[in-house]
Amino acid sequence: FTLDIILNFVTTYEVESVGEYKLEKSYSAIAQRYATTWLVLDLFATIPMDIIMKWATDGSEKSQEQFEALKLGKGARMLRLLRLI
């Protein structure tokens, strides 16, 4: 995932301009778009799950429920991967 973050800061994307599509090649525009869309989720995905588990749970049932909610982030990441296919 760390490599994915680096690549997303330099990967062009399409922008619609007067009925046609053009590739956005400006590094600052690419970085700004990525930072406001997927960056937070990607950063979260780079944290090892055992660290998240230690942080999120203390053995109680409520903590385990909170941890289950964190797993939803994995689902969002999978949706992003499906979008690429």
PDB file of N, CA, C and O in Angstrom:
ATOM      1  N   PHE A   1       0.816  -1.203   0.000  1.00  0.00           N
ATOM      2  CA  PHE A   1       0.000   0.000   0.000  1.00  0.00           C
ATOM      3  C   PHE A   1       0.856   1.261   0.000  1.00  0.00           C
ATOM      4  O   PHE A   1       0.440   2.292  -0.506  1.00  0.00           O
ATOM      5  N   THR A   2       2.032   1.165   0.580  1.00  0.00           N
ATOM      6  CA  THR A   2       2.909   2.334   0.605  1.00  0.00           C
ATOM      7  C   THR A   2       3.332   2.720  -0.808  1.00  0.00           C
ATOM      8  O   THR A   2       3.320   3.907  -1.161  1.00  0.00           O
ATOM      9  N   LEU A   3       3.659   1.744  -1.614  1.00  0.00           N
ATOM     10  CA  LEU A   3       4.011   2.010  -3.004  1.00  0.00           C
ATOM     11  C   LEU A   3       2.818   2.606  -3.756  1.00  0.00           C
ATOM     12  O   LEU A   3       2.981   3.523  -4.565  1.00  0.00           O
ATOM     13  N   ASP A   4       1.628   2.118  -3.457  1.00  0.00           N
ATOM     14  CA  ASP A   4       0.413   2.645  -4.069  1.00  0.00           C
ATOM     15  C   ASP A   4       0.248   4.132  -3.758  1.00  0.00           C
ATOM     16  O   ASP A   4      -0.123   4.917  -4.628  1.00  0.00           O
ATOM     17  N   ILE A   5       0.536   4.529  -2.543  1.00  0.00           N
ATOM     18  CA  ILE A   5       0.433   5.940  -2.159  1.00  0.00           C
ATOM     19  C   ILE A   5       1.391   6.783  -2.985  1.00  0.00           C
ATOM     20  O   ILE A   5       1.017   7.831  -3.535  1.00  0.00           O
ATOM     21  N   ILE A   6       2.615   6.316  -3.103  1.00  0.00           N
ATOM     22  CA  ILE A   6       3.616   7.065  -3.876  1.00  0.00           C
ATOM     23  C   ILE A   6       3.183   7.182  -5.337  1.00  0.00           C
ATOM     24  O   ILE A   6       3.240   8.272  -5.928  1.00  0.00           O
ATOM     25  N   LEU A   7       2.735   6.082  -5.911  1.00  0.00           N
ATOM     26  CA  LEU A   7       2.324   6.103  -7.319  1.00  0.00           C
ATOM     27  C   LEU A   7       1.105   6.995  -7.554  1.00  0.00           C
ATOM     28  O   LEU A   7       0.999   7.642  -8.600  1.00  0.00           O
ATOM     29  N   ASN A   8       0.202   7.054  -6.607  1.00  0.00           N
ATOM     30  CA  ASN A   8      -0.991   7.884  -6.781  1.00  0.00           C
ATOM     31  C   ASN A   8      -0.681   9.376  -6.800  1.00  0.00           C
ATOM     32  O   ASN A   8      -1.460  10.170  -7.320  1.00  0.00           O
ATOM     33  N   PHE A   9       0.450   9.767  -6.244  1.00  0.00           N
ATOM     34  CA  PHE A   9       0.831  11.179  -6.286  1.00  0.00           C
ATOM     35  C   PHE A   9       1.373  11.599  -7.641  1.00  0.00           C
ATOM     36  O   PHE A   9       1.535  12.789  -7.899  1.00  0.00           O
ATOM     37  N   VAL A  10       1.656  10.641  -8.523  1.00  0.00           N
ATOM     38  CA  VAL A  10       2.201  10.978  -9.842  1.00  0.00           C
ATOM     39  C   VAL A  10       1.410  10.363 -10.993  1.00  0.00           C
ATOM     40  O   VAL A  10       1.832  10.425 -12.135  1.00  0.00           O
ATOM     41  N   THR A  11       0.259   9.756 -10.708  1.00  0.00           N
ATOM     42  CA  THR A  11      -0.546   9.114 -11.747  1.00  0.00           C
ATOM     43  C   THR A  11      -1.555  10.104 -12.316  1.00  0.00           C
ATOM     44  O   THR A  11      -2.342  10.695 -11.577  1.00  0.00           O
ATOM     45  N   THR A  12      -1.520  10.267 -13.634  1.00  0.00           N
ATOM     46  CA  THR A  12      -2.442  11.210 -14.276  1.00  0.00           C
ATOM     47  C   THR A  12      -3.882  10.701 -14.185  1.00  0.00           C
ATOM     48  O   THR A  12      -4.123   9.524 -13.925  1.00  0.00           O
ATOM     49  N   TYR A  13      -4.815  11.591 -14.404  1.00  0.00           N
ATOM     50  CA  TYR A  13      -6.229  11.233 -14.434  1.00  0.00           C
ATOM     51  C   TYR A  13      -6.918  12.079 -15.503  1.00  0.00           C
ATOM     52  O   TYR A  13      -6.395  13.096 -15.944  1.00  0.00           O
ATOM     53  N   GLU A  14      -8.098  11.615 -15.925  1.00  0.00           N
ATOM     54  CA  GLU A  14      -8.834  12.306 -16.981  1.00  0.00           C
ATOM     55  C   GLU A  14      -9.708  13.409 -16.410  1.00  0.00           C
ATOM     56  O   GLU A  14     -10.331  13.244 -15.369  1.00  0.00           O
ATOM     57  N   VAL A  15      -9.748  14.519 -17.135  1.00  0.00           N
ATOM     58  CA  VAL A  15     -10.635  15.628 -16.785  1.00  0.00           C
ATOM     59  C   VAL A  15     -11.435  15.990 -18.036  1.00  0.00           C
ATOM     60  O   VAL A  15     -10.894  16.031 -19.123  1.00  0.00           O
ATOM     61  N   GLU A  16     -12.713  16.259 -17.840  1.00  0.00           N
ATOM     62  CA  GLU A  16     -13.543  16.652 -18.980  1.00  0.00           C
ATOM     63  C   GLU A  16     -13.359  18.143 -19.226  1.00  0.00           C
ATOM     64  O   GLU A  16     -13.434  18.966 -18.307  1.00  0.00           O
ATOM     65  N   SER A  17     -13.118  18.475 -20.483  1.00  0.00           N
ATOM     66  CA  SER A  17     -12.909  19.864 -20.854  1.00  0.00           C
ATOM     67  C   SER A  17     -13.604  20.114 -22.189  1.00  0.00           C
ATOM     68  O   SER A  17     -13.183  19.604 -23.221  1.00  0.00           O
ATOM     69  N   VAL A  18     -14.683  20.885 -22.159  1.00  0.00           N
ATOM     70  CA  VAL A  18     -15.450  21.260 -23.348  1.00  0.00           C
ATOM     71  C   VAL A  18     -15.819  20.025 -24.179  1.00  0.00           C
ATOM     72  O   VAL A  18     -15.500  19.924 -25.360  1.00  0.00           O
ATOM     73  N   GLY A  19     -16.457  19.052 -23.518  1.00  0.00           N
ATOM     74  CA  GLY A  19     -16.957  17.884 -24.228  1.00  0.00           C
ATOM     75  C   GLY A  19     -15.928  16.829 -24.573  1.00  0.00           C
ATOM     76  O   GLY A  19     -16.247  15.820 -25.167  1.00  0.00           O
ATOM     77  N   GLU A  20     -14.672  17.041 -24.246  1.00  0.00           N
ATOM     78  CA  GLU A  20     -13.647  16.033 -24.503  1.00  0.00           C
ATOM     79  C   GLU A  20     -12.850  15.784 -23.229  1.00  0.00           C
ATOM     80  O   GLU A  20     -12.896  16.572 -22.288  1.00  0.00           O
ATOM     81  N   TYR A  21     -12.145  14.693 -23.221  1.00  0.00           N
ATOM     82  CA  TYR A  21     -11.367  14.345 -22.034  1.00  0.00           C
ATOM     83  C   TYR A  21      -9.888  14.579 -22.295  1.00  0.00           C
ATOM     84  O   TYR A  21      -9.379  14.258 -23.363  1.00  0.00           O
ATOM     85  N   LYS A  22      -9.238  15.139 -21.293  1.00  0.00           N
ATOM     86  CA  LYS A  22      -7.794  15.380 -21.369  1.00  0.00           C
ATOM     87  C   LYS A  22      -7.151  14.804 -20.114  1.00  0.00           C
ATOM     88  O   LYS A  22      -7.786  14.723 -19.065  1.00  0.00           O
ATOM     89  N   LEU A  23      -5.896  14.431 -20.231  1.00  0.00           N
ATOM     90  CA  LEU A  23      -5.160  13.930 -19.077  1.00  0.00           C
ATOM     91  C   LEU A  23      -4.605  15.095 -18.264  1.00  0.00           C
ATOM     92  O   LEU A  23      -3.981  16.001 -18.822  1.00  0.00           O
ATOM     93  N   GLU A  24      -4.841  15.053 -16.961  1.00  0.00           N
ATOM     94  CA  GLU A  24      -4.264  16.057 -16.055  1.00  0.00           C
ATOM     95  C   GLU A  24      -2.845  15.615 -15.747  1.00  0.00           C
ATOM     96  O   GLU A  24      -2.617  14.545 -15.201  1.00  0.00           O
ATOM     97  N   LYS A  25      -1.866  16.428 -16.129  1.00  0.00           N
ATOM     98  CA  LYS A  25      -0.464  16.077 -15.961  1.00  0.00           C
ATOM     99  C   LYS A  25       0.253  16.923 -14.924  1.00  0.00           C
ATOM    100  O   LYS A  25       1.412  16.673 -14.610  1.00  0.00           O
ATOM    101  N   SER A  26      -0.414  17.915 -14.390  1.00  0.00           N
ATOM    102  CA  SER A  26       0.191  18.794 -13.390  1.00  0.00           C
ATOM    103  C   SER A  26       0.338  18.043 -12.065  1.00  0.00           C
ATOM    104  O   SER A  26      -0.641  17.570 -11.493  1.00  0.00           O
ATOM    105  N   TYR A  27       1.571  17.909 -11.589  1.00  0.00           N
ATOM    106  CA  TYR A  27       1.819  17.174 -10.344  1.00  0.00           C
ATOM    107  C   TYR A  27       1.093  17.792  -9.156  1.00  0.00           C
ATOM    108  O   TYR A  27       0.585  17.079  -8.292  1.00  0.00           O
ATOM    109  N   SER A  28       1.003  19.107  -9.121  1.00  0.00           N
ATOM    110  CA  SER A  28       0.315  19.734  -7.990  1.00  0.00           C
ATOM    111  C   SER A  28      -1.185  19.443  -8.032  1.00  0.00           C
ATOM    112  O   SER A  28      -1.805  19.186  -6.994  1.00  0.00           O
ATOM    113  N   ALA A  29      -1.793  19.444  -9.218  1.00  0.00           N
ATOM    114  CA  ALA A  29      -3.221  19.126  -9.341  1.00  0.00           C
ATOM    115  C   ALA A  29      -3.479  17.659  -9.005  1.00  0.00           C
ATOM    116  O   ALA A  29      -4.466  17.325  -8.343  1.00  0.00           O
ATOM    117  N   ILE A  30      -2.586  16.776  -9.451  1.00  0.00           N
ATOM    118  CA  ILE A  30      -2.720  15.348  -9.150  1.00  0.00           C
ATOM    119  C   ILE A  30      -2.633  15.122  -7.646  1.00  0.00           C
ATOM    120  O   ILE A  30      -3.453  14.423  -7.049  1.00  0.00           O
ATOM    121  N   ALA A  31      -1.624  15.724  -7.021  1.00  0.00           N
ATOM    122  CA  ALA A  31      -1.423  15.563  -5.574  1.00  0.00           C
ATOM    123  C   ALA A  31      -2.604  16.124  -4.787  1.00  0.00           C
ATOM    124  O   ALA A  31      -3.067  15.501  -3.825  1.00  0.00           O
ATOM    125  N   GLN A  32      -3.107  17.271  -5.184  1.00  0.00           N
ATOM    126  CA  GLN A  32      -4.238  17.877  -4.482  1.00  0.00           C
ATOM    127  C   GLN A  32      -5.488  17.007  -4.601  1.00  0.00           C
ATOM    128  O   GLN A  32      -6.198  16.789  -3.615  1.00  0.00           O
ATOM    129  N   ARG A  33      -5.743  16.467  -5.778  1.00  0.00           N
ATOM    130  CA  ARG A  33      -6.915  15.608  -5.971  1.00  0.00           C
ATOM    131  C   ARG A  33      -6.794  14.337  -5.124  1.00  0.00           C
ATOM    132  O   ARG A  33      -7.740  13.930  -4.458  1.00  0.00           O
ATOM    133  N   TYR A  34      -5.624  13.723  -5.136  1.00  0.00           N
ATOM    134  CA  TYR A  34      -5.420  12.501  -4.359  1.00  0.00           C
ATOM    135  C   TYR A  34      -5.529  12.777  -2.864  1.00  0.00           C
ATOM    136  O   TYR A  34      -6.141  12.015  -2.120  1.00  0.00           O
ATOM    137  N   ALA A  35      -4.970  13.872  -2.424  1.00  0.00           N
ATOM    138  CA  ALA A  35      -5.005  14.222  -1.000  1.00  0.00           C
ATOM    139  C   ALA A  35      -6.429  14.470  -0.511  1.00  0.00           C
ATOM    140  O   ALA A  35      -6.730  14.237   0.656  1.00  0.00           O
ATOM    141  N   THR A  36      -7.308  14.908  -1.405  1.00  0.00           N
ATOM    142  CA  THR A  36      -8.686  15.184  -0.991  1.00  0.00           C
ATOM    143  C   THR A  36      -9.638  14.023  -1.283  1.00  0.00           C
ATOM    144  O   THR A  36     -10.827  14.141  -1.007  1.00  0.00           O
ATOM    145  N   THR A  37      -9.129  12.921  -1.840  1.00  0.00           N
ATOM    146  CA  THR A  37     -10.007  11.787  -2.121  1.00  0.00           C
ATOM    147  C   THR A  37      -9.586  10.544  -1.340  1.00  0.00           C
ATOM    148  O   THR A  37     -10.184  10.219  -0.334  1.00  0.00           O
ATOM    149  N   TRP A  38      -8.549   9.855  -1.765  1.00  0.00           N
ATOM    150  CA  TRP A  38      -8.217   8.533  -1.233  1.00  0.00           C
ATOM    151  C   TRP A  38      -7.062   8.503  -0.248  1.00  0.00           C
ATOM    152  O   TRP A  38      -6.779   7.446   0.349  1.00  0.00           O
ATOM    153  N   LEU A  39      -6.334   9.578  -0.058  1.00  0.00           N
ATOM    154  CA  LEU A  39      -5.120   9.538   0.756  1.00  0.00           C
ATOM    155  C   LEU A  39      -5.361   9.065   2.181  1.00  0.00           C
ATOM    156  O   LEU A  39      -4.631   8.210   2.693  1.00  0.00           O
ATOM    157  N   VAL A  40      -6.373   9.562   2.848  1.00  0.00           N
ATOM    158  CA  VAL A  40      -6.625   9.185   4.244  1.00  0.00           C
ATOM    159  C   VAL A  40      -6.890   7.682   4.353  1.00  0.00           C
ATOM    160  O   VAL A  40      -6.327   7.002   5.216  1.00  0.00           O
ATOM    161  N   LEU A  41      -7.709   7.161   3.471  1.00  0.00           N
ATOM    162  CA  LEU A  41      -8.002   5.731   3.484  1.00  0.00           C
ATOM    163  C   LEU A  41      -6.751   4.908   3.188  1.00  0.00           C
ATOM    164  O   LEU A  41      -6.496   3.894   3.831  1.00  0.00           O
ATOM    165  N   ASP A  42      -5.957   5.353   2.238  1.00  0.00           N
ATOM    166  CA  ASP A  42      -4.721   4.639   1.918  1.00  0.00           C
ATOM    167  C   ASP A  42      -3.738   4.660   3.080  1.00  0.00           C
ATOM    168  O   ASP A  42      -3.066   3.659   3.358  1.00  0.00           O
ATOM    169  N   LEU A  43      -3.627   5.793   3.775  1.00  0.00           N
ATOM    170  CA  LEU A  43      -2.745   5.854   4.943  1.00  0.00           C
ATOM    171  C   LEU A  43      -3.215   4.908   6.031  1.00  0.00           C
ATOM    172  O   LEU A  43      -2.411   4.214   6.668  1.00  0.00           O
ATOM    173  N   PHE A  44      -4.503   4.856   6.241  1.00  0.00           N
ATOM    174  CA  PHE A  44      -5.068   3.946   7.231  1.00  0.00           C
ATOM    175  C   PHE A  44      -4.778   2.494   6.860  1.00  0.00           C
ATOM    176  O   PHE A  44      -4.489   1.671   7.717  1.00  0.00           O
ATOM    177  N   ALA A  45      -4.819   2.187   5.576  1.00  0.00           N
ATOM    178  CA  ALA A  45      -4.590   0.820   5.105  1.00  0.00           C
ATOM    179  C   ALA A  45      -3.148   0.372   5.300  1.00  0.00           C
ATOM    180  O   ALA A  45      -2.865  -0.822   5.320  1.00  0.00           O
ATOM    181  N   THR A  46      -2.213   1.298   5.461  1.00  0.00           N
ATOM    182  CA  THR A  46      -0.812   0.922   5.643  1.00  0.00           C
ATOM    183  C   THR A  46      -0.490   0.541   7.085  1.00  0.00           C
ATOM    184  O   THR A  46       0.574  -0.020   7.337  1.00  0.00           O
ATOM    185  N   ILE A  47      -1.381   0.824   8.011  1.00  0.00           N
ATOM    186  CA  ILE A  47      -1.142   0.484   9.420  1.00  0.00           C
ATOM    187  C   ILE A  47      -1.399  -1.013   9.610  1.00  0.00           C
ATOM    188  O   ILE A  47      -2.466  -1.503   9.255  1.00  0.00           O
ATOM    189  N   PRO A  48      -0.433  -1.754  10.176  1.00  0.00           N
ATOM    190  CA  PRO A  48      -0.634  -3.191  10.401  1.00  0.00           C
ATOM    191  C   PRO A  48      -1.838  -3.456  11.305  1.00  0.00           C
ATOM    192  O   PRO A  48      -2.078  -2.734  12.279  1.00  0.00           O
ATOM    193  N   MET A  49      -2.586  -4.505  10.978  1.00  0.00           N
ATOM    194  CA  MET A  49      -3.812  -4.817  11.715  1.00  0.00           C
ATOM    195  C   MET A  49      -3.557  -5.122  13.192  1.00  0.00           C
ATOM    196  O   MET A  49      -4.391  -4.808  14.032  1.00  0.00           O
ATOM    197  N   ASP A  50      -2.413  -5.733  13.533  1.00  0.00           N
ATOM    198  CA  ASP A  50      -2.174  -6.030  14.945  1.00  0.00           C
ATOM    199  C   ASP A  50      -2.021  -4.766  15.774  1.00  0.00           C
ATOM    200  O   ASP A  50      -2.446  -4.705  16.926  1.00  0.00           O
ATOM    201  N   ILE A  51      -1.471  -3.725  15.188  1.00  0.00           N
ATOM    202  CA  ILE A  51      -1.367  -2.440  15.890  1.00  0.00           C
ATOM    203  C   ILE A  51      -2.753  -1.836  16.067  1.00  0.00           C
ATOM    204  O   ILE A  51      -3.090  -1.318  17.133  1.00  0.00           O
ATOM    205  N   ILE A  52      -3.571  -1.926  15.037  1.00  0.00           N
ATOM    206  CA  ILE A  52      -4.936  -1.409  15.124  1.00  0.00           C
ATOM    207  C   ILE A  52      -5.717  -2.177  16.184  1.00  0.00           C
ATOM    208  O   ILE A  52      -6.470  -1.592  16.964  1.00  0.00           O
ATOM    209  N   MET A  53      -5.549  -3.497  16.222  1.00  0.00           N
ATOM    210  CA  MET A  53      -6.259  -4.309  17.217  1.00  0.00           C
ATOM    211  C   MET A  53      -5.864  -3.915  18.635  1.00  0.00           C
ATOM    212  O   MET A  53      -6.713  -3.792  19.511  1.00  0.00           O
ATOM    213  N   LYS A  54      -4.569  -3.729  18.880  1.00  0.00           N
ATOM    214  CA  LYS A  54      -4.118  -3.329  20.223  1.00  0.00           C
ATOM    215  C   LYS A  54      -4.679  -1.962  20.598  1.00  0.00           C
ATOM    216  O   LYS A  54      -5.037  -1.725  21.738  1.00  0.00           O
ATOM    217  N   TRP A  55      -4.725  -1.079  19.619  1.00  0.00           N
ATOM    218  CA  TRP A  55      -5.222   0.269  19.870  1.00  0.00           C
ATOM    219  C   TRP A  55      -6.731   0.274  20.090  1.00  0.00           C
ATOM    220  O   TRP A  55      -7.250   0.995  20.939  1.00  0.00           O
ATOM    221  N   ALA A  56      -7.444  -0.573  19.336  1.00  0.00           N
ATOM    222  CA  ALA A  56      -8.900  -0.498  19.322  1.00  0.00           C
ATOM    223  C   ALA A  56      -9.584  -1.347  20.391  1.00  0.00           C
ATOM    224  O   ALA A  56     -10.714  -1.070  20.754  1.00  0.00           O
ATOM    225  N   THR A  57      -8.928  -2.382  20.876  1.00  0.00           N
ATOM    226  CA  THR A  57      -9.611  -3.281  21.807  1.00  0.00           C
ATOM    227  C   THR A  57      -8.891  -3.351  23.144  1.00  0.00           C
ATOM    228  O   THR A  57      -7.690  -3.234  23.225  1.00  0.00           O
ATOM    229  N   ASP A  58      -9.686  -3.550  24.181  1.00  0.00           N
ATOM    230  CA  ASP A  58      -9.126  -3.812  25.502  1.00  0.00           C
ATOM    231  C   ASP A  58      -9.737  -5.085  26.083  1.00  0.00           C
ATOM    232  O   ASP A  58      -9.689  -5.330  27.271  1.00  0.00           O
ATOM    233  N   GLY A  59     -10.332  -5.897  25.208  1.00  0.00           N
ATOM    234  CA  GLY A  59     -10.928  -7.153  25.631  1.00  0.00           C
ATOM    235  C   GLY A  59     -12.420  -7.076  25.881  1.00  0.00           C
ATOM    236  O   GLY A  59     -13.096  -8.092  25.957  1.00  0.00           O
ATOM    237  N   SER A  60     -12.962  -5.905  26.012  1.00  0.00           N
ATOM    238  CA  SER A  60     -14.391  -5.789  26.288  1.00  0.00           C
ATOM    239  C   SER A  60     -15.204  -5.977  25.004  1.00  0.00           C
ATOM    240  O   SER A  60     -14.700  -5.852  23.900  1.00  0.00           O
ATOM    241  N   GLU A  61     -16.475  -6.271  25.170  1.00  0.00           N
ATOM    242  CA  GLU A  61     -17.359  -6.485  24.024  1.00  0.00           C
ATOM    243  C   GLU A  61     -17.503  -5.202  23.207  1.00  0.00           C
ATOM    244  O   GLU A  61     -17.514  -5.229  21.985  1.00  0.00           O
ATOM    245  N   LYS A  62     -17.567  -4.072  23.875  1.00  0.00           N
ATOM    246  CA  LYS A  62     -17.707  -2.795  23.175  1.00  0.00           C
ATOM    247  C   LYS A  62     -16.477  -2.531  22.309  1.00  0.00           C
ATOM    248  O   LYS A  62     -16.588  -2.085  21.175  1.00  0.00           O
ATOM    249  N   SER A  63     -15.301  -2.837  22.829  1.00  0.00           N
ATOM    250  CA  SER A  63     -14.068  -2.636  22.065  1.00  0.00           C
ATOM    251  C   SER A  63     -14.040  -3.521  20.834  1.00  0.00           C
ATOM    252  O   SER A  63     -13.597  -3.110  19.770  1.00  0.00           O
ATOM    253  N   GLN A  64     -14.522  -4.751  20.983  1.00  0.00           N
ATOM    254  CA  GLN A  64     -14.545  -5.653  19.842  1.00  0.00           C
ATOM    255  C   GLN A  64     -15.511  -5.159  18.770  1.00  0.00           C
ATOM    256  O   GLN A  64     -15.237  -5.277  17.579  1.00  0.00           O
ATOM    257  N   GLU A  65     -16.618  -4.573  19.182  1.00  0.00           N
ATOM    258  CA  GLU A  65     -17.557  -4.003  18.218  1.00  0.00           C
ATOM    259  C   GLU A  65     -16.924  -2.829  17.483  1.00  0.00           C
ATOM    260  O   GLU A  65     -17.110  -2.662  16.278  1.00  0.00           O
ATOM    261  N   GLN A  66     -16.167  -2.013  18.203  1.00  0.00           N
ATOM    262  CA  GLN A  66     -15.485  -0.892  17.574  1.00  0.00           C
ATOM    263  C   GLN A  66     -14.464  -1.387  16.551  1.00  0.00           C
ATOM    264  O   GLN A  66     -14.307  -0.816  15.483  1.00  0.00           O
ATOM    265  N   PHE A  67     -13.775  -2.461  16.905  1.00  0.00           N
ATOM    266  CA  PHE A  67     -12.800  -3.016  15.970  1.00  0.00           C
ATOM    267  C   PHE A  67     -13.486  -3.538  14.714  1.00  0.00           C
ATOM    268  O   PHE A  67     -12.976  -3.380  13.609  1.00  0.00           O
ATOM    269  N   GLU A  68     -14.633  -4.153  14.864  1.00  0.00           N
ATOM    270  CA  GLU A  68     -15.383  -4.631  13.705  1.00  0.00           C
ATOM    271  C   GLU A  68     -15.734  -3.464  12.782  1.00  0.00           C
ATOM    272  O   GLU A  68     -15.717  -3.607  11.565  1.00  0.00           O
ATOM    273  N   ALA A  69     -16.030  -2.323  13.363  1.00  0.00           N
ATOM    274  CA  ALA A  69     -16.333  -1.136  12.552  1.00  0.00           C
ATOM    275  C   ALA A  69     -15.108  -0.705  11.755  1.00  0.00           C
ATOM    276  O   ALA A  69     -15.218  -0.241  10.618  1.00  0.00           O
ATOM    277  N   LEU A  70     -13.927  -0.873  12.328  1.00  0.00           N
ATOM    278  CA  LEU A  70     -12.702  -0.513  11.618  1.00  0.00           C
ATOM    279  C   LEU A  70     -12.474  -1.401  10.403  1.00  0.00           C
ATOM    280  O   LEU A  70     -11.873  -0.973   9.423  1.00  0.00           O
ATOM    281  N   LYS A  71     -12.960  -2.605  10.446  1.00  0.00           N
ATOM    282  CA  LYS A  71     -12.800  -3.510   9.321  1.00  0.00           C
ATOM    283  C   LYS A  71     -13.543  -3.017   8.089  1.00  0.00           C
ATOM    284  O   LYS A  71     -13.249  -3.429   6.975  1.00  0.00           O
ATOM    285  N   LEU A  72     -14.487  -2.120   8.273  1.00  0.00           N
ATOM    286  CA  LEU A  72     -15.218  -1.564   7.143  1.00  0.00           C
ATOM    287  C   LEU A  72     -14.280  -0.804   6.212  1.00  0.00           C
ATOM    288  O   LEU A  72     -14.528  -0.696   5.018  1.00  0.00           O
ATOM    289  N   GLY A  73     -13.198  -0.267   6.770  1.00  0.00           N
ATOM    290  CA  GLY A  73     -12.198   0.410   5.947  1.00  0.00           C
ATOM    291  C   GLY A  73     -11.607  -0.516   4.903  1.00  0.00           C
ATOM    292  O   GLY A  73     -11.298  -0.103   3.786  1.00  0.00           O
ATOM    293  N   LYS A  74     -11.447  -1.791   5.260  1.00  0.00           N
ATOM    294  CA  LYS A  74     -10.947  -2.764   4.293  1.00  0.00           C
ATOM    295  C   LYS A  74     -11.936  -2.912   3.146  1.00  0.00           C
ATOM    296  O   LYS A  74     -11.540  -3.053   1.990  1.00  0.00           O
ATOM    297  N   GLY A  75     -13.226  -2.879   3.459  1.00  0.00           N
ATOM    298  CA  GLY A  75     -14.244  -2.989   2.426  1.00  0.00           C
ATOM    299  C   GLY A  75     -14.184  -1.826   1.459  1.00  0.00           C
ATOM    300  O   GLY A  75     -14.307  -2.002   0.245  1.00  0.00           O
ATOM    301  N   ALA A  76     -13.967  -0.649   1.979  1.00  0.00           N
ATOM    302  CA  ALA A  76     -13.858   0.536   1.123  1.00  0.00           C
ATOM    303  C   ALA A  76     -12.641   0.423   0.211  1.00  0.00           C
ATOM    304  O   ALA A  76     -12.686   0.805  -0.960  1.00  0.00           O
ATOM    305  N   ARG A  77     -11.566  -0.118   0.736  1.00  0.00           N
ATOM    306  CA  ARG A  77     -10.357  -0.314  -0.066  1.00  0.00           C
ATOM    307  C   ARG A  77     -10.626  -1.308  -1.197  1.00  0.00           C
ATOM    308  O   ARG A  77     -10.171  -1.127  -2.318  1.00  0.00           O
ATOM    309  N   MET A  78     -11.370  -2.354  -0.893  1.00  0.00           N
ATOM    310  CA  MET A  78     -11.691  -3.345  -1.915  1.00  0.00           C
ATOM    311  C   MET A  78     -12.569  -2.737  -3.011  1.00  0.00           C
ATOM    312  O   MET A  78     -12.400  -3.045  -4.188  1.00  0.00           O
ATOM    313  N   LEU A  79     -13.466  -1.840  -2.627  1.00  0.00           N
ATOM    314  CA  LEU A  79     -14.289  -1.160  -3.630  1.00  0.00           C
ATOM    315  C   LEU A  79     -13.425  -0.346  -4.574  1.00  0.00           C
ATOM    316  O   LEU A  79     -13.672  -0.280  -5.779  1.00  0.00           O
ATOM    317  N   ARG A  80     -12.390   0.258  -4.024  1.00  0.00           N
ATOM    318  CA  ARG A  80     -11.486   1.039  -4.857  1.00  0.00           C
ATOM    319  C   ARG A  80     -10.755   0.130  -5.840  1.00  0.00           C
ATOM    320  O   ARG A  80     -10.587   0.466  -7.000  1.00  0.00           O
ATOM    321  N   LEU A  81     -10.331  -1.029  -5.375  1.00  0.00           N
ATOM    322  CA  LEU A  81      -9.654  -1.964  -6.266  1.00  0.00           C
ATOM    323  C   LEU A  81     -10.586  -2.454  -7.366  1.00  0.00           C
ATOM    324  O   LEU A  81     -10.180  -2.592  -8.521  1.00  0.00           O
ATOM    325  N   LEU A  82     -11.838  -2.696  -7.024  1.00  0.00           N
ATOM    326  CA  LEU A  82     -12.811  -3.119  -8.029  1.00  0.00           C
ATOM    327  C   LEU A  82     -13.045  -2.043  -9.084  1.00  0.00           C
ATOM    328  O   LEU A  82     -13.295  -2.344 -10.236  1.00  0.00           O
ATOM    329  N   ARG A  83     -12.938  -0.807  -8.674  1.00  0.00           N
ATOM    330  CA  ARG A  83     -13.121   0.307  -9.607  1.00  0.00           C
ATOM    331  C   ARG A  83     -12.035   0.291 -10.676  1.00  0.00           C
ATOM    332  O   ARG A  83     -12.253   0.688 -11.819  1.00  0.00           O
ATOM    333  N   LEU A  84     -10.847  -0.192 -10.320  1.00  0.00           N
ATOM    334  CA  LEU A  84      -9.741  -0.244 -11.268  1.00  0.00           C
ATOM    335  C   LEU A  84      -9.898  -1.352 -12.307  1.00  0.00           C
ATOM    336  O   LEU A  84      -9.327  -1.293 -13.372  1.00  0.00           O
ATOM    337  N   ILE A  85     -10.684  -2.358 -11.961  1.00  0.00           N
ATOM    338  CA  ILE A  85     -10.828  -3.514 -12.877  1.00  0.00           C
ATOM    339  C   ILE A  85     -11.750  -3.190 -14.025  1.00  0.00           C
ATOM    340  O   ILE A  85     -12.664  -2.549 -14.042  1.00  0.00           O
TER     341      ILE A  85
END
